[in-house]
Structures are given as structure tokens and as C-alpha cells.
Amino acid sequence: MMLRVISVLRKSINSVTPFQQRSFSIQNVEEVRIPVPCGTIAAKWWGPKDVRPIVSVHGWQDNSGSFDRLIPLLPDHMSFLAIDLPGHGLSSRYPAGTAYHTLDYVTLLESIRQRFNWDQMSLLGHSRGAVINFAYSAIFPNKVNLNVALDPIKPHIAYPTKVALTLARRIPKLLEADAYNTQGTEPPSYTYGELIEHLYIGSGKSVSKEAASCLLKRNITESKLHPGKFYFTRDNRLKYLFQAGLGWSPEVCLELAKRLTMPHLCFKINRSDDWLYHGEPFYRTYFELVAGGNPNFEGHFLDGTHHVHLCEPEKHRSFSVQNMIAPPKVEEVRIPVPCGTIAAKWWGPKDVRPIVSVHGWQDNSGTFDRLIPLLPDHMSFLAIDLPGHGLSSRYPTGMAYHTVDIVTLLESIRKWYNWDQMSLMGHSRGAVINFAYSAIFPEKVNLNVAIDPIKPFIGNPAEVATRIATMIPKFLQADAYSTQGTEPPSNTYEELIDRLHIGTDKSVSREAAPYLLKRNMAESKLHPGKYYFTRDNRLKHLFQVGLGWSPEVCLELAKRLTMPHLCFKMNRSDDWIYYGGDFYQEYFELVGSGNPNFEGHFLDGPHHVHLSEPEKVAPMIGRFLDKHWKKLPTSVLVGEVS
């Protein structure tokens, strides 16, 4: 973890803040007092005083000692200002009758910036401190030049149905704690060993007994009534109203996340207990959203405790790689096939035969970018770009994209790798292609996962001739256009996102759209700052004719699906383009009657559920794969085809 912190801090601070090379030791720390409107902030200034420091904000009921074991491991030419928040450590408390609200702490940061007359701030935060920094960075993005977040808590009000009851319990306790503060009565006292145990157990064993002293030395005082014992000095009011947090909904927080355009590094610890540090599903969405609009963002899920920066500050090689955005376990490969070259992304171990993942119409392998990281990490996945899509070759001039040709393509891929069988996963048209391959070559498929397949037949027989008569001239026009070398119409990036979002009837969310766009667009040479779609325009025509098989033929083929088979049909797929609910009811019953390893589900969600709402299907897919997937070696190593 620390190597990534060091890398981001070094790159960002060097580019914006002048400094002199000066080493400092752990003793080169100075206590400072900062006057602010709410009183006085106690802080520790690490490093050179002539360098603008990275403001470091601790978590709930902690203090600046939270960073005592981390900062000495960071570059010694940088400076750090580790503050005690109001009510914590050696800082002033808030006045009687008030509570500690996150937005008040955001105001505090702005007071500190103004006090030092900085144009910008660099921020490092843990837990609640990371949430405070998040809010400040979103509100004042131009005033923040970098933001490092260490296991932030979930930054919203939690469960709407529980807010009133929670506040009804806590407000009386807050008033009781407030009254207790004014009495001047000494709090309960303990031996130093008991305080360490209290902190260890109270943090869910997140603060180790060895590290506890870093927090205790600014958070306790010796009892006058019981010599040799100590009591906590933090404001007891901190216990109440805290979890109401910002009061913002997840939707508001995600909108704010779009404003984090500065270099941003965020770690979410996967052993943070749900009861206090919950939020992994939120942060998966957060990572994907910020990464979509911020090239200087890094988001990692890391194994460790909530206070990993305090208890294991040297830890840096235990990333849960499968959960990272753009993880290094993904490798671009090129597969030679008779029609040209197939571009693909190989996820996971290279010595394991992958699950071949086939995207839908006019999409690309990026459609699986948010699903595959949620699936078992000991498995491999080969997400391909179909011909004419993504980074793969187009078909020759005069040729259309027929589903049966793609079935032939799958067989070419199987032969190239010399696999006896294939494992398949597909979405939409990709699921139909896999269905056809599985029915034609059932002995060559050992499992098949289908995510909202379209209805795999030609439609109303009376309309076939007129439909084809309409499409052929359009196809020829698109074919001729592709040979001219003329640049297609271009749009701004935001306009492309809107086109993809609206064009899929909002099935591809705006947050998920960048995962498809990054393999499906190029910057205009004629209009700098604008982009155009790179997929083959011929794909629009003749596609809906599909296989040309009737429902009766498709149902006969379905009987041949004897391998383990999981199929999801989404009930928010619009009939006009993603039709097929009635057909799939019959399909489920037919396949289920002859295949004991079949699972068919109707689910609530959009057609691109695996991309826009992957958490809805990932657990079921994971369980299915755990049950039926077998580890088999791949015959060709990834490096041989890359």
C-alpha cells in the first residue's frame, strides 16, 4: 500500500509544490497551534517548514497520532500537517449545545487553507477523515491538487428507514453527554493496560495493541482521583450523531464523486467490519465512476484492518487484484482467425483455460469490465471483441455480419487454442451466438452462462422480405461509406455518453458508458476535442434477421443444451428491441425438463444489467461457476498470441 501512496504523492506534489531536498527523522516533528473560528486546532508538522504540507485528517475518535507510523515511511522531502479535529486529541471542543457535523469539518479545512494563504491543499485522510476530504474535494475541486483516502467509511446517511429512530435515540444521549461536559466531573478511569484493551476491542481489533499507544498519548490524561489510572479526554459527544454523516444519499455522493478531477488514490480495506465500516458495494461503484472521468485515479481493495496505515504501514504487496480498476491481471491479446484478428482481454491466470465471454450487438469486451472483477479470482476469462467491434478486424467489403459466421469464429478460437471444450458466457446477441454454438457442438461446451439473450429468431415471417428489402440498400450504403476513408460524425465525450445511454434506452447507465466507449471511439482529426464511434457501421443492418430460425427450430436446438447452463432474462428489457419474455418462459421449461444442471431466472434490471448493475447477477454467476467450473490448463499461453 505504501508504495502506491508514495508514488502518487511524489508525482503530484513534485509537479505543483516547490521544495528543497531535506531529510528529516521521526524527531523532526513540531507541535503547532492553528487559530480557527471554532477555537484552536492542535497539529503536528512533519518535515520542512518551507514546503506546503499535505494536510492529514484522522478518523472518528482518533487523533493525529493515527499517522505516526505512516508518515515516517513517506518521502522525507515532503511535509505533512497532521491535525487533531475539534473534540479530538489536543484541539478545542465545540461549544455546548452543538454536535460534530462533517460539513463543519469541511468548513474547518477551508479555514485552515485561508489561514495559511494556500492556493490549494493536498489531502490525506483515514476513515471519517477521508470522507471529510472527499466532501471538501468535491465542493472545492479547484482548491485540491491531490487526495489520498485510506479506507473511507460509507459517506451517506445509511438506511433511510432507520434515520428517524437512530436520531431519536441519539439526541437524548447527546444532550446527556453535553450536560456531563459542563459539570466538570472526571470521567471513568482505567489502568494504561485497560485503556489499550479498551481501544483494541472498541475498534473491532482494528487498532492493534502495539499501535494503540500512538492514539492514546494525545487522547488520555492521568486521573486526579485515582493515581496511576487514566481517562479518555476526547469529547464524549463524538459518539452521537456521527453515523448520520453528511446526510447525503448515495446518489448525491456519486454525483459529487464526478467532481474529483485531481489525482486521487483510494484504498478500501476488505476486512473492515460491516457493522461499522460497511460500504464495499458503494465503493465498487465509486471506483468505477471516478475512474471513468479521472485518468489520475487509482482505486484498490486491500486486505488488512481498518487501521492498516497505523498497524501495518509497511504493507504494500497484498492488493486484492481482482477488485481493482484496470487491474494488471488483465492482458490484451490478439488471436489470428480466418477473418482477420480478434482483439481480446485475458483476465486472470494465464495457465488456466478461460471462460470465453462474448458481448452484445455494437458493444465490445468492455461490457464485462464491471462484472468479471466480481467473479471468482482463481478463474480466467477471455473477453473478445467480435469482428467489426472494439479493436478487432472488420469483415471484408461487401460482407455482412451473420450470427452463424460468428459461431464459426468461436470454433476457430477453440481450434487455435487446441481446447477440447469451451466454457462460454455471453450477453444479448453474444448469448445467442453461444446458444447456437452450444446447440451445434454440445460436446464441445462444458458450461454456458447467458445474460439477457435476445429472442433468437427472425420475427414475423410475413415481414421478412420487406425488412430485408429495406436493409440491403442501407447496408450497401454503409459498406460504400466504409471504403471512402471519410471520418464519421464526431461529438464531445459527454455527447457520446448521452448517445450510448439514450440509444440503449438507458440500459447502459451514464456511469457505465465509458467502459464501452474506450474501445469504441477515436479522437477526431478534423475537430480536436471531439470523438467518433469506430465500430463498423454495417453492424446496424441485417442484424435483426438473426439466425433466421423459427421458434420451433430454436426450441428443438434448446433440447441439445445438456451442459450446465445458467440463463438470466431481464424484465426491464424493452420489447421493441430486447423482446422474448414469452419465448424464454417456454425455453426455461424445456431446457429445465431435460437438463438437471440448468438454472433459469427472470430478474428485475436493465438489459445491460451486468454492466450497469453487476452486483445483481455476479453472486449467482459466481455460485454457478463455483459449482460447475473445472480448472483445466490452456494449451496456448497468452504471451504466444499477444
XYZ file of C-alpha atoms in Angstrom:
642
model
C 0.000 0.000 0.000
C 2.727 2.448 0.959
C 4.481 2.155 -2.392
C 1.309 3.347 -4.112
C 0.876 6.182 -1.581
C 4.493 7.201 -2.135
C 4.163 7.060 -5.921
C 1.041 9.213 -6.051
C 2.338 11.732 -3.525
C 5.725 12.023 -5.219
C 4.275 12.522 -8.696
C 1.628 15.003 -7.619
C 3.478 17.068 -5.036
C 6.602 17.449 -7.168
C 4.582 18.934 -10.005
C 2.849 21.629 -8.002
C 4.872 22.411 -4.885
C 8.461 23.723 -4.804
C 10.679 22.091 -2.219
C 14.250 21.765 -1.074
C 15.735 18.307 -0.599
C 16.000 17.932 3.183
C 15.889 14.748 5.151
C 14.063 14.557 8.430
C 13.773 11.954 11.135
C 10.893 10.997 13.328
C 12.161 13.649 15.771
C 11.716 16.396 13.151
C 8.099 16.899 14.183
C 6.844 20.162 15.584
C 3.680 20.769 17.572
C 1.708 23.689 16.173
C -1.462 25.517 17.139
C -3.720 26.928 14.435
C -6.307 29.558 15.397
C -9.630 28.945 13.645
C -13.130 30.412 14.188
C -14.190 27.441 16.337
C -11.145 27.694 18.660
C -7.691 26.207 18.257
C -6.556 23.249 16.199
C -3.650 21.233 17.560
C -1.464 19.658 14.908
C 1.881 18.026 14.212
C 4.014 19.419 11.389
C 6.302 16.786 9.933
C 9.204 17.825 7.710
C 10.431 21.097 6.200
C 8.548 24.212 7.257
C 9.206 25.923 3.902
C 7.187 23.302 1.992
C 3.411 23.390 1.781
C 2.319 20.319 3.774
C -0.094 17.542 2.950
C -2.958 18.043 5.403
C -3.635 14.697 7.092
C -7.052 14.126 8.681
C -7.689 11.263 11.086
C -10.801 9.146 11.654
C -13.633 9.145 14.178
C -12.456 9.433 17.820
C -8.803 9.086 16.713
C -6.268 11.912 16.504
C -3.172 12.972 14.575
C -1.250 10.107 16.190
C -3.061 7.926 13.670
C -0.314 8.860 11.173
C 2.702 8.427 13.496
C 3.770 5.145 11.906
C 2.885 6.018 8.301
C 4.413 9.440 7.721
C 7.997 8.362 8.596
C 7.783 5.894 5.685
C 6.816 8.594 3.165
C 9.258 10.777 1.156
C 11.285 12.892 3.573
C 11.418 15.983 1.332
C 7.652 16.399 1.752
C 5.845 17.974 4.689
C 2.726 16.759 6.475
C 0.358 18.655 8.732
C -1.487 16.045 10.810
C -4.323 17.787 12.627
C -6.473 16.906 15.614
C -10.078 17.574 14.613
C -12.199 19.602 17.064
C -13.186 17.479 20.052
C -10.281 15.111 19.395
C -6.702 14.969 20.651
C -5.444 18.334 21.902
C -7.800 20.549 19.859
C -10.644 22.698 21.196
C -14.084 21.244 21.678
C -17.179 22.645 20.034
C -19.376 24.882 22.219
C -22.037 23.385 24.472
C -25.298 22.521 22.764
C -23.739 21.636 19.420
C -22.833 18.367 17.718
C -19.933 17.400 15.445
C -21.105 17.513 11.835
C -18.990 16.564 8.846
C -19.817 19.760 6.952
C -18.496 21.800 9.889
C -15.201 19.970 9.444
C -15.262 20.820 5.736
C -15.576 24.465 6.763
C -12.663 23.902 9.141
C -10.423 22.763 6.276
C -11.267 25.897 4.333
C -10.398 27.974 7.428
C -7.002 26.267 7.618
C -6.364 26.883 3.907
C -7.220 30.541 4.279
C -5.159 30.844 7.464
C -2.020 29.686 5.628
C -2.990 31.548 2.434
C -2.557 28.439 0.256
C -3.982 28.459 -3.248
C -4.556 24.713 -2.996
C -4.363 21.893 -0.463
C -3.044 18.350 -0.674
C -5.133 15.948 1.418
C -4.547 12.616 3.126
C -7.341 11.111 5.208
C -8.390 7.976 7.031
C -11.946 6.735 7.657
C -14.129 9.712 8.552
C -11.200 11.977 7.721
C -11.216 10.568 4.183
C -14.934 11.358 3.946
C -14.308 14.934 5.121
C -11.610 15.257 2.459
C -13.954 13.757 -0.134
C -16.598 16.377 0.659
C -14.061 19.226 0.579
C -12.574 17.982 -2.704
C -15.995 17.713 -4.340
C -17.122 21.136 -3.118
C -13.812 22.876 -3.913
C -12.147 20.747 -6.628
C -10.004 23.663 -7.799
C -8.542 24.033 -4.317
C -7.287 20.431 -4.043
C -4.314 19.157 -6.013
C -4.295 15.590 -4.681
C -6.377 13.385 -2.378
C -5.313 10.111 -0.739
C -8.116 8.213 1.048
C -7.349 5.337 3.433
C -10.388 3.095 3.988
C -13.104 5.766 3.982
C -16.366 4.862 5.636
C -19.527 4.835 3.567
C -20.239 8.566 3.178
C -24.001 8.758 3.459
C -26.764 8.599 5.962
C -27.109 4.782 5.892
C -30.620 3.341 5.810
C -33.418 5.884 5.196
C -35.930 3.861 7.214
C -33.669 3.960 10.274
C -32.677 7.632 10.325
C -35.544 8.903 12.466
C -35.257 6.094 15.016
C -31.489 6.456 15.176
C -31.663 10.198 15.792
C -34.466 9.733 18.321
C -32.121 7.522 20.345
C -29.028 9.623 19.942
C -30.271 13.164 20.518
C -31.141 12.492 24.198
C -27.734 10.812 24.641
C -26.056 13.793 23.008
C -27.793 16.155 25.429
C -26.808 13.922 28.333
C -23.164 13.951 27.208
C -23.352 17.716 26.685
C -24.642 18.249 30.214
C -21.946 15.947 31.607
C -19.275 18.083 29.951
C -20.421 21.191 31.805
C -20.287 19.517 35.232
C -16.511 19.171 35.254
C -16.819 15.648 36.607
C -13.874 13.370 35.946
C -14.741 10.505 33.560
C -14.201 6.843 34.488
C -10.502 5.959 34.706
C -8.522 2.830 33.857
C -5.030 1.446 34.015
C -2.949 2.004 30.904
C -3.221 -1.678 30.048
C -7.009 -1.481 30.359
C -7.071 1.532 28.030
C -5.106 -0.397 25.419
C -7.550 -3.282 25.701
C -10.473 -0.838 25.557
C -9.133 0.721 22.341
C -8.302 -2.676 20.832
C -11.738 -4.194 21.461
C -13.642 -0.954 20.818
C -12.125 -0.657 17.337
C -13.143 -4.207 16.455
C -9.452 -5.191 16.907
C -8.603 -2.801 14.089
C -6.150 -0.864 16.317
C -3.542 -3.389 17.399
C -2.297 -3.366 20.991
C 1.175 -2.466 19.698
C -0.140 0.581 17.821
C -2.634 1.759 20.455
C -0.105 3.999 22.214
C 0.121 6.242 19.106
C -3.506 7.262 19.665
C -3.570 7.149 23.450
C -0.768 9.671 24.017
C -2.985 12.509 22.679
C -6.238 11.098 23.969
C -5.800 10.442 27.711
C -4.829 12.225 30.898
C -3.939 10.943 34.355
C -6.712 10.769 36.905
C -6.524 13.120 39.880
C -8.863 10.891 41.847
C -7.128 7.587 41.090
C -3.353 7.997 40.705
C -1.857 5.562 38.235
C -5.064 5.466 36.213
C -6.091 7.447 33.143
C -9.228 8.578 31.356
C -10.131 9.469 27.766
C -10.107 13.206 27.004
C -11.920 13.189 23.652
C -15.356 14.800 23.740
C -17.961 12.206 24.670
C -20.441 13.942 22.330
C -18.482 12.476 19.409
C -20.249 9.166 19.945
C -23.604 10.609 18.922
C -24.966 11.800 15.591
C -21.706 10.727 13.899
C -23.201 7.975 11.763
C -25.705 10.378 10.262
C -22.587 11.589 8.442
C -23.162 14.075 5.693
C -26.835 13.299 5.400
C -26.370 12.850 1.672
C -27.828 9.918 -0.221
C -25.586 7.539 -2.198
C -26.850 9.197 -5.371
C -25.703 12.629 -4.192
C -22.318 11.218 -3.148
C -21.816 9.627 -6.549
C -22.699 12.898 -8.266
C -20.129 14.637 -6.079
C -17.592 11.946 -6.975
C -17.702 13.109 -10.593
C -16.116 16.379 -9.425
C -12.955 14.653 -8.132
C -10.736 15.505 -11.073
C -7.490 15.834 -9.083
C -5.038 12.927 -8.651
C -6.897 10.632 -6.276
C -5.822 7.396 -4.597
C -8.355 5.421 -2.558
C -7.923 2.185 -0.614
C -10.912 0.210 0.679
C -9.963 -2.433 3.195
C -11.850 -5.684 2.738
C -11.629 -6.703 6.385
C -13.340 -3.556 7.638
C -16.288 -4.903 9.619
C -19.671 -4.293 8.019
C -21.277 -3.150 11.245
C -19.093 -0.058 11.404
C -17.080 0.297 8.212
C -19.588 -1.005 5.650
C -19.587 0.243 2.095
C -17.808 -2.169 -0.264
C -20.663 -2.195 -2.844
C -20.771 1.612 -2.700
C -17.020 1.894 -3.221
C -17.029 -0.515 -6.146
C -19.447 1.876 -7.861
C -17.415 4.865 -6.636
C -14.160 3.474 -8.039
C -15.723 2.769 -11.421
C -17.406 6.163 -11.612
C -14.345 8.209 -10.644
C -12.075 6.122 -12.895
C -14.406 6.780 -15.830
C -13.712 10.501 -15.703
C -10.361 10.819 -13.945
C -7.229 9.384 -15.610
C -5.272 10.112 -12.409
C -7.440 7.940 -10.171
C -6.401 4.686 -8.551
C -8.845 2.596 -6.521
C -7.786 -0.564 -4.708
C -9.390 -3.133 -2.441
C -6.694 -4.175 0.018
C -6.579 -6.977 2.559
C -5.996 -5.670 6.083
C -7.600 -3.934 9.037
C -9.424 -0.615 9.033
C -6.374 0.995 10.677
C -3.927 -0.655 8.267
C -1.968 2.606 7.913
C -1.353 2.574 11.685
C -0.963 -1.136 12.370
C 0.671 -2.351 9.151
C 2.044 0.807 7.494
C 4.723 -1.096 5.585
C 2.146 -3.282 3.846
C 2.195 -2.845 0.065
C 2.020 -6.192 -1.725
C -1.371 -7.583 -0.663
C -3.713 -5.960 -3.185
C -6.909 -7.896 -3.888
C -6.098 -7.504 -7.575
C -9.324 -8.909 -8.961
C -11.219 -5.986 -7.449
C -9.069 -3.198 -8.840
C -9.985 -0.837 -11.618
C -7.937 -1.675 -14.745
C -6.058 -4.404 -12.825
C -2.683 -5.675 -14.005
C -4.156 -9.182 -14.187
C -5.850 -8.136 -17.446
C -3.772 -8.599 -20.567
C -4.568 -7.512 -24.106
C -4.216 -10.389 -26.589
C -4.602 -10.801 -30.346
C -5.950 -14.046 -31.796
C -5.406 -14.828 -35.504
C -8.558 -16.198 -37.129
C -9.522 -16.728 -40.795
C -11.427 -13.429 -40.932
C -8.521 -11.372 -39.543
C -7.557 -10.720 -35.942
C -9.672 -10.861 -32.804
C -8.747 -8.428 -30.036
C -9.449 -9.711 -26.549
C -8.771 -9.165 -22.860
C -7.478 -12.077 -20.812
C -8.483 -11.770 -17.161
C -6.824 -13.929 -14.518
C -4.223 -16.711 -14.534
C -2.655 -17.430 -17.916
C -2.223 -21.142 -17.252
C -5.953 -21.760 -16.792
C -8.354 -22.289 -19.678
C -10.570 -19.190 -19.701
C -14.309 -18.717 -19.913
C -14.842 -17.163 -23.353
C -17.028 -14.081 -22.873
C -18.982 -12.720 -25.836
C -20.528 -9.244 -25.837
C -23.741 -7.997 -27.419
C -24.605 -6.092 -30.577
C -22.424 -2.998 -31.160
C -20.776 -3.433 -27.729
C -17.277 -4.807 -27.070
C -15.305 -6.702 -24.448
C -15.523 -3.693 -22.122
C -19.084 -4.804 -21.401
C -17.621 -7.256 -18.864
C -15.274 -4.791 -17.120
C -17.549 -4.368 -14.113
C -18.728 -7.983 -13.867
C -15.563 -10.053 -14.151
C -13.819 -8.369 -11.164
C -16.743 -9.589 -9.013
C -16.350 -13.234 -10.106
C -14.014 -15.839 -8.569
C -10.438 -14.637 -8.990
C -8.892 -18.094 -9.460
C -10.740 -18.410 -12.774
C -9.735 -16.896 -16.109
C -11.890 -15.065 -18.625
C -11.207 -14.304 -22.298
C -13.450 -11.362 -23.218
C -13.350 -10.951 -27.002
C -14.223 -8.111 -29.362
C -16.353 -9.609 -32.141
C -15.398 -8.734 -35.760
C -16.329 -5.134 -36.555
C -16.475 -4.286 -32.852
C -13.923 -2.857 -30.453
C -10.350 -3.381 -31.611
C -10.974 -6.440 -33.802
C -10.750 -6.638 -37.592
C -13.732 -5.782 -39.763
C -15.216 -8.147 -42.305
C -14.189 -7.556 -45.944
C -16.094 -5.125 -48.120
C -19.427 -6.462 -49.288
C -19.819 -8.877 -46.385
C -22.435 -8.613 -43.641
C -22.207 -9.796 -40.033
C -24.224 -13.011 -39.725
C -24.662 -14.861 -36.470
C -23.687 -18.228 -37.940
C -20.391 -16.715 -39.114
C -19.665 -15.766 -35.500
C -20.473 -19.336 -34.448
C -17.782 -20.369 -36.932
C -15.478 -17.797 -35.327
C -15.876 -19.452 -31.913
C -14.883 -22.773 -33.417
C -11.810 -21.081 -34.922
C -10.829 -19.750 -31.492
C -11.285 -23.190 -29.925
C -9.074 -24.765 -32.588
C -6.426 -22.039 -32.277
C -6.028 -22.778 -28.575
C -6.443 -26.529 -29.129
C -9.077 -26.825 -26.430
C -11.208 -29.973 -26.216
C -14.087 -27.900 -24.845
C -15.035 -24.286 -24.214
C -16.716 -22.537 -21.309
C -18.983 -19.742 -22.536
C -20.509 -16.580 -21.123
C -22.447 -14.138 -23.276
C -24.698 -11.111 -23.194
C -27.558 -10.308 -25.594
C -26.502 -11.266 -29.095
C -23.390 -12.836 -27.588
C -25.637 -15.144 -25.567
C -27.500 -16.092 -28.763
C -24.206 -16.863 -30.514
C -23.209 -19.056 -27.571
C -26.625 -20.730 -27.640
C -26.172 -21.622 -31.292
C -22.627 -22.904 -30.763
C -23.699 -24.939 -27.719
C -26.605 -26.500 -29.616
C -24.499 -27.311 -32.683
C -21.488 -28.593 -30.692
C -22.857 -29.652 -27.281
C -19.937 -31.997 -26.693
C -17.522 -29.058 -27.068
C -19.127 -26.864 -24.386
C -18.784 -27.641 -20.690
C -20.817 -24.680 -19.345
C -22.838 -21.751 -20.708
C -23.871 -18.539 -18.924
C -26.395 -16.378 -20.804
C -27.147 -12.815 -19.666
C -30.406 -11.474 -21.122
C -30.233 -13.102 -24.563
C -32.395 -11.566 -27.267
C -35.097 -13.673 -28.880
C -33.102 -15.822 -31.318
C -35.342 -15.971 -34.353
C -36.400 -13.976 -37.349
C -39.643 -12.384 -36.122
C -42.889 -12.166 -38.055
C -42.497 -14.355 -41.208
C -44.736 -12.002 -43.207
C -42.293 -9.140 -42.618
C -39.054 -10.888 -43.556
C -38.943 -9.904 -47.234
C -39.839 -6.253 -46.706
C -37.396 -5.947 -43.803
C -34.511 -7.340 -45.844
C -35.503 -5.189 -48.839
C -35.209 -2.143 -46.605
C -31.929 -3.171 -45.005
C -29.911 -4.218 -48.057
C -29.737 -0.712 -49.608
C -28.763 0.721 -46.210
C -26.142 -1.956 -45.814
C -24.666 -1.198 -49.251
C -24.614 2.497 -48.434
C -22.750 1.827 -45.167
C -20.416 -0.551 -46.993
C -19.567 2.073 -49.598
C -19.042 4.707 -46.905
C -16.528 2.485 -45.091
C -14.317 2.343 -48.206
C -14.148 6.125 -48.642
C -11.981 6.744 -45.589
C -14.211 9.657 -44.600
C -14.229 10.499 -40.902
C -17.619 9.780 -39.274
C -19.579 12.500 -37.465
C -17.927 13.488 -34.186
C -19.270 14.535 -30.808
C -17.972 15.648 -27.450
C -17.271 12.877 -24.971
C -20.356 13.798 -22.958
C -22.463 13.666 -26.118
C -21.152 10.164 -26.875
C -22.113 9.090 -23.366
C -25.609 10.508 -23.910
C -25.912 8.778 -27.289
C -24.927 5.454 -25.782
C -27.200 5.942 -22.778
C -30.254 7.054 -24.781
C -29.535 4.746 -27.732
C -29.743 1.722 -25.436
C -32.960 3.060 -23.922
C -30.940 3.883 -20.781
C -29.866 0.255 -20.432
C -26.229 1.401 -20.367
C -26.025 3.863 -17.498
C -24.047 7.055 -17.982
C -21.635 5.865 -15.301
C -21.035 2.585 -17.151
C -20.805 4.045 -20.664
C -17.023 4.757 -20.522
C -16.326 1.021 -20.280
C -17.754 0.560 -23.764
C -16.526 3.832 -25.211
C -12.841 3.294 -24.503
C -12.698 0.502 -27.138
C -15.251 2.062 -29.435
C -14.153 5.615 -30.200
C -11.291 7.660 -31.619
C -10.453 11.341 -31.405
C -11.399 13.380 -34.440
C -8.565 14.749 -36.550
C -10.909 17.347 -38.007
C -12.446 18.534 -34.749
C -9.954 18.373 -31.853
C -11.626 17.570 -28.559
C -14.367 15.585 -30.263
C -14.682 11.844 -30.884
C -16.425 9.406 -33.206
C -17.563 5.780 -32.981
C -15.139 3.306 -34.536
C -17.376 0.228 -34.745
C -18.344 -0.863 -38.247
C -21.474 0.983 -39.347
C -22.556 -2.100 -41.309
C -23.396 -3.726 -37.973
C -26.649 -1.783 -37.889
C -28.041 -3.618 -40.887
C -29.244 -7.194 -41.308
C -28.531 -7.880 -37.627
C -32.152 -8.233 -36.558
C -32.711 -11.037 -39.026
C -30.592 -13.027 -36.580
C -30.229 -16.722 -37.204
C -33.246 -16.933 -39.456
C -34.546 -19.880 -37.413
C -38.150 -20.173 -36.341
C -39.156 -20.519 -32.668
C -39.771 -24.214 -33.317
C -36.217 -24.724 -34.619
C -34.770 -22.791 -31.665
C -36.696 -24.874 -29.152
C -35.526 -28.076 -30.825
C -31.956 -26.807 -30.579
C -32.541 -25.958 -26.909
C -33.041 -29.651 -26.177
C -29.386 -30.182 -27.086
C -28.138 -27.931 -24.272
C -27.148 -30.691 -21.884
C -24.187 -28.882 -20.312
C -24.526 -26.794 -17.098
C -26.448 -23.735 -18.255
C -27.391 -20.526 -16.440
C -29.705 -18.024 -18.145
C -30.993 -14.651 -16.953
C -33.858 -12.816 -18.651
C -34.276 -9.220 -17.546
C -37.808 -7.887 -17.210
C -36.797 -4.288 -17.961
C -35.558 -5.195 -21.448
C -37.876 -3.272 -23.777
C -39.967 -5.433 -26.100
C -39.195 -3.392 -29.203
C -35.524 -4.311 -29.186
C -34.879 -6.911 -26.478
C -38.074 -8.909 -26.932
C -38.509 -12.520 -25.923
C -40.067 -12.938 -22.445
C -42.771 -15.371 -23.599
C -40.273 -17.360 -25.637
C -37.874 -17.653 -22.701
C -40.604 -18.857 -20.374
C -41.062 -21.801 -22.713
C -37.291 -22.096 -23.199
C -36.683 -22.325 -19.442
C -39.308 -25.040 -19.046
C -37.999 -27.045 -21.995
C -34.305 -26.901 -21.089
C -35.047 -27.423 -17.404
C -37.023 -30.590 -18.090
C -34.060 -32.306 -19.725
C -31.078 -30.722 -18.013
C -30.594 -31.141 -14.239
C -27.817 -28.544 -14.312
C -29.970 -25.762 -15.781
C -30.893 -22.568 -13.941
C -33.256 -20.014 -15.482
C -34.142 -16.728 -13.795
C -36.348 -13.752 -14.613
C -34.801 -10.742 -12.874
C -35.599 -7.080 -12.427
C -32.993 -4.948 -14.150
C -31.885 -3.356 -17.428
C -30.712 -5.251 -20.496
C -27.081 -4.352 -19.617
C -27.524 -5.429 -16.001
C -24.046 -6.994 -15.928
C -22.525 -3.618 -16.834
C -24.837 -1.104 -15.169
C -25.858 -3.120 -12.078
C -23.368 -6.034 -11.928
C -23.985 -6.721 -8.263
C -27.445 -8.091 -9.202
C -26.084 -11.043 -11.177
C -22.477 -11.508 -10.007
C -23.325 -13.571 -6.882
C -25.496 -16.026 -8.850
C -22.938 -16.340 -11.631
C -20.195 -16.854 -9.054
C -22.124 -19.632 -7.311
C -22.878 -21.307 -10.646
C -19.229 -21.196 -11.694
C -18.035 -22.446 -8.308
C -20.338 -25.429 -8.735
C -19.589 -26.370 -12.355
C -16.244 -24.838 -13.370
C -13.226 -27.114 -13.505
C -9.631 -25.964 -13.634
C -8.202 -27.032 -16.961
C -4.861 -25.971 -18.445
C -4.790 -23.795 -21.519
C -2.868 -25.190 -24.467
C -1.519 -21.865 -25.731
C -0.016 -19.321 -23.366
C -1.289 -15.753 -23.592
C 2.141 -14.441 -24.453
C 2.227 -16.537 -27.610
C -0.724 -14.735 -29.146
C -0.338 -11.244 -27.762
